[in-house]
mmCIF file of C-alpha atoms in Angstrom:
data_model
loop_
_atom_site.group_PDB
_atom_site.id
_atom_site.type_symbol
_atom_site.label_atom_id
_atom_site.label_comp_id
_atom_site.label_asym_id
_atom_site.label_seq_id
_atom_site.Cartn_x
_atom_site.Cartn_y
_atom_site.Cartn_z
ATOM 1 C CA UNK A 1 132.520 101.246 125.095
ATOM 2 C CA UNK A 2 132.020 103.218 121.725
ATOM 3 C CA UNK A 3 128.541 104.716 121.008
ATOM 4 C CA UNK A 4 126.827 101.371 120.434
ATOM 5 C CA UNK A 5 128.514 99.501 121.913
ATOM 6 C CA UNK A 6 131.091 98.198 118.127
ATOM 7 C CA UNK A 7 134.283 96.145 119.348
ATOM 8 C CA UNK A 8 136.407 94.980 116.803
ATOM 9 C CA UNK A 9 135.420 91.387 114.798
ATOM 10 C CA UNK A 10 136.664 88.771 115.686
ATOM 11 C CA UNK A 11 138.435 85.951 114.021
ATOM 12 C CA UNK A 12 134.744 83.616 113.978
ATOM 13 C CA UNK A 13 132.984 86.689 112.401
ATOM 14 C CA UNK A 14 135.577 88.224 109.417
ATOM 15 C CA UNK A 15 135.606 84.302 108.603
ATOM 16 C CA UNK A 16 131.854 83.838 108.538
ATOM 17 C CA UNK A 17 131.317 86.897 106.464
ATOM 18 C CA UNK A 18 134.213 85.504 104.218
ATOM 19 C CA UNK A 19 132.233 82.075 103.348
ATOM 20 C CA UNK A 20 128.502 83.741 103.491
ATOM 21 C CA UNK A 21 127.262 83.995 99.908
ATOM 22 C CA UNK A 22 129.061 86.345 97.984
ATOM 23 C CA UNK A 23 128.298 88.822 94.228
ATOM 24 C CA UNK A 24 131.870 87.318 92.151
ATOM 25 C CA UNK A 25 133.157 88.510 89.350
ATOM 26 C CA UNK A 26 133.085 86.317 86.020
ATOM 27 C CA UNK A 27 136.357 87.227 84.226
ATOM 28 C CA UNK A 28 139.205 89.732 85.644
ATOM 29 C CA UNK A 29 137.989 92.793 87.562
ATOM 30 C CA UNK A 30 138.136 95.134 84.249
ATOM 31 C CA UNK A 31 134.604 92.817 82.089
ATOM 32 C CA UNK A 32 131.531 94.149 82.296
ATOM 33 C CA UNK A 33 130.052 91.729 83.480
ATOM 34 C CA UNK A 34 129.132 89.946 87.105
ATOM 35 C CA UNK A 35 127.045 86.563 88.661
ATOM 36 C CA UNK A 36 125.220 85.936 92.188
ATOM 37 C CA UNK A 37 127.190 82.879 92.376
ATOM 38 C CA UNK A 38 124.066 81.583 94.986
ATOM 39 C CA UNK A 39 121.895 81.366 92.117
ATOM 40 C CA UNK A 40 120.765 78.557 89.940
ATOM 41 C CA UNK A 41 120.023 80.306 86.855
ATOM 42 C CA UNK A 42 123.991 81.832 86.199
ATOM 43 C CA UNK A 43 122.437 85.130 84.663
ATOM 44 C CA UNK A 44 125.619 86.962 83.978
ATOM 45 C CA UNK A 45 124.526 90.938 85.053
ATOM 46 C CA UNK A 46 125.858 94.008 83.682
ATOM 47 C CA UNK A 47 128.456 95.036 86.634
ATOM 48 C CA UNK A 48 126.886 98.715 86.338
ATOM 49 C CA UNK A 49 123.473 97.843 86.442
ATOM 50 C CA UNK A 50 123.643 94.102 89.005
ATOM 51 C CA UNK A 51 125.628 97.074 91.754
ATOM 52 C CA UNK A 52 123.135 99.786 91.321
ATOM 53 C CA UNK A 53 120.627 97.161 91.918
ATOM 54 C CA UNK A 54 122.287 95.993 95.089
ATOM 55 C CA UNK A 55 123.145 99.654 96.546
ATOM 56 C CA UNK A 56 119.226 99.488 97.670
ATOM 57 C CA UNK A 57 118.299 95.606 97.475
ATOM 58 C CA UNK A 58 120.167 92.659 99.420
ATOM 59 C CA UNK A 59 118.845 90.443 97.132
ATOM 60 C CA UNK A 60 118.557 89.059 92.858
ATOM 61 C CA UNK A 61 116.446 91.327 91.245
ATOM 62 C CA UNK A 62 115.599 87.758 89.388
ATOM 63 C CA UNK A 63 114.897 85.082 91.760
ATOM 64 C CA UNK A 64 115.090 87.093 94.983
ATOM 65 C CA UNK A 65 117.568 85.108 96.871
ATOM 66 C CA UNK A 66 119.553 87.023 99.235
ATOM 67 C CA UNK A 67 123.181 88.195 98.605
ATOM 68 C CA UNK A 68 125.692 89.687 101.021
ATOM 69 C CA UNK A 69 127.979 91.969 99.547
ATOM 70 C CA UNK A 70 132.031 91.563 99.387
ATOM 71 C CA UNK A 71 133.262 90.641 102.857
ATOM 72 C CA UNK A 72 135.887 93.800 102.576
ATOM 73 C CA UNK A 73 132.596 96.130 102.103
ATOM 74 C CA UNK A 74 131.032 94.713 104.625
ATOM 75 C CA UNK A 75 134.404 95.294 107.020
ATOM 76 C CA UNK A 76 134.731 98.962 105.386
ATOM 77 C CA UNK A 77 131.202 99.759 106.602
ATOM 78 C CA UNK A 78 131.673 98.086 109.577
ATOM 79 C CA UNK A 79 135.012 100.325 110.518
ATOM 80 C CA UNK A 80 133.760 103.339 108.914
ATOM 81 C CA UNK A 81 130.705 103.175 111.745
ATOM 82 C CA UNK A 82 133.151 101.983 114.486
ATOM 83 C CA UNK A 83 135.381 105.365 113.411
ATOM 84 C CA UNK A 84 132.019 107.232 113.651
ATOM 85 C CA UNK A 85 131.492 106.013 116.960
ATOM 86 C CA UNK A 86 134.805 106.769 118.464
ATOM 87 C CA UNK A 87 134.498 110.194 117.238
ATOM 88 C CA UNK A 88 131.510 111.043 118.985
ATOM 89 C CA UNK A 89 132.740 109.393 122.272
ATOM 90 C CA UNK A 90 136.049 111.002 122.221
ATOM 91 C CA UNK A 91 134.123 114.710 121.606
ATOM 92 C CA UNK A 92 131.826 114.272 124.330
ATOM 93 C CA UNK A 93 134.703 113.336 126.844
ATOM 94 C CA UNK A 94 136.871 116.380 125.517
ATOM 95 C CA UNK A 95 133.133 117.915 126.197
ATOM 96 C CA UNK A 96 133.228 117.154 129.806
ATOM 97 C CA UNK A 97 136.356 117.548 129.955
ATOM 98 C CA UNK A 98 136.580 122.062 128.997
ATOM 99 C CA UNK A 99 133.492 121.761 130.509
ATOM 100 C CA UNK A 100 135.370 120.543 134.336
ATOM 101 C CA UNK A 101 138.288 122.775 133.579
ATOM 102 C CA UNK A 102 136.103 125.780 132.739
ATOM 103 C CA UNK A 103 134.165 125.160 135.868
ATOM 104 C CA UNK A 104 130.809 124.806 134.209
ATOM 105 C CA UNK A 105 131.047 121.104 135.940
ATOM 106 C CA UNK A 106 127.285 120.105 137.075
ATOM 107 C CA UNK A 107 128.465 118.084 139.731
ATOM 108 C CA UNK A 108 129.880 121.123 141.640
#
């Protein structure tokens, strides 16, 4: 319906995303270190370094285990894509309406 057929995520999808392997804080939010929870080595990474790494990679820089972004980041990315598809769909619909009002209908 909206561009590439995106629809709102089901509660099962949201639950799966929330339970998937994730990055988590070792200390409160203002700390400068993070660790990757699914890695057995337990290394803490400097926050800026690991966030920079994870912008281009979906793996731990040491053991290459797959790491998923936190659920809120994945849902935000999904919602932005959904919004873009809705805007595209609405623009196409408005262009079609404007064309038919102006008598530019190709079917007439």
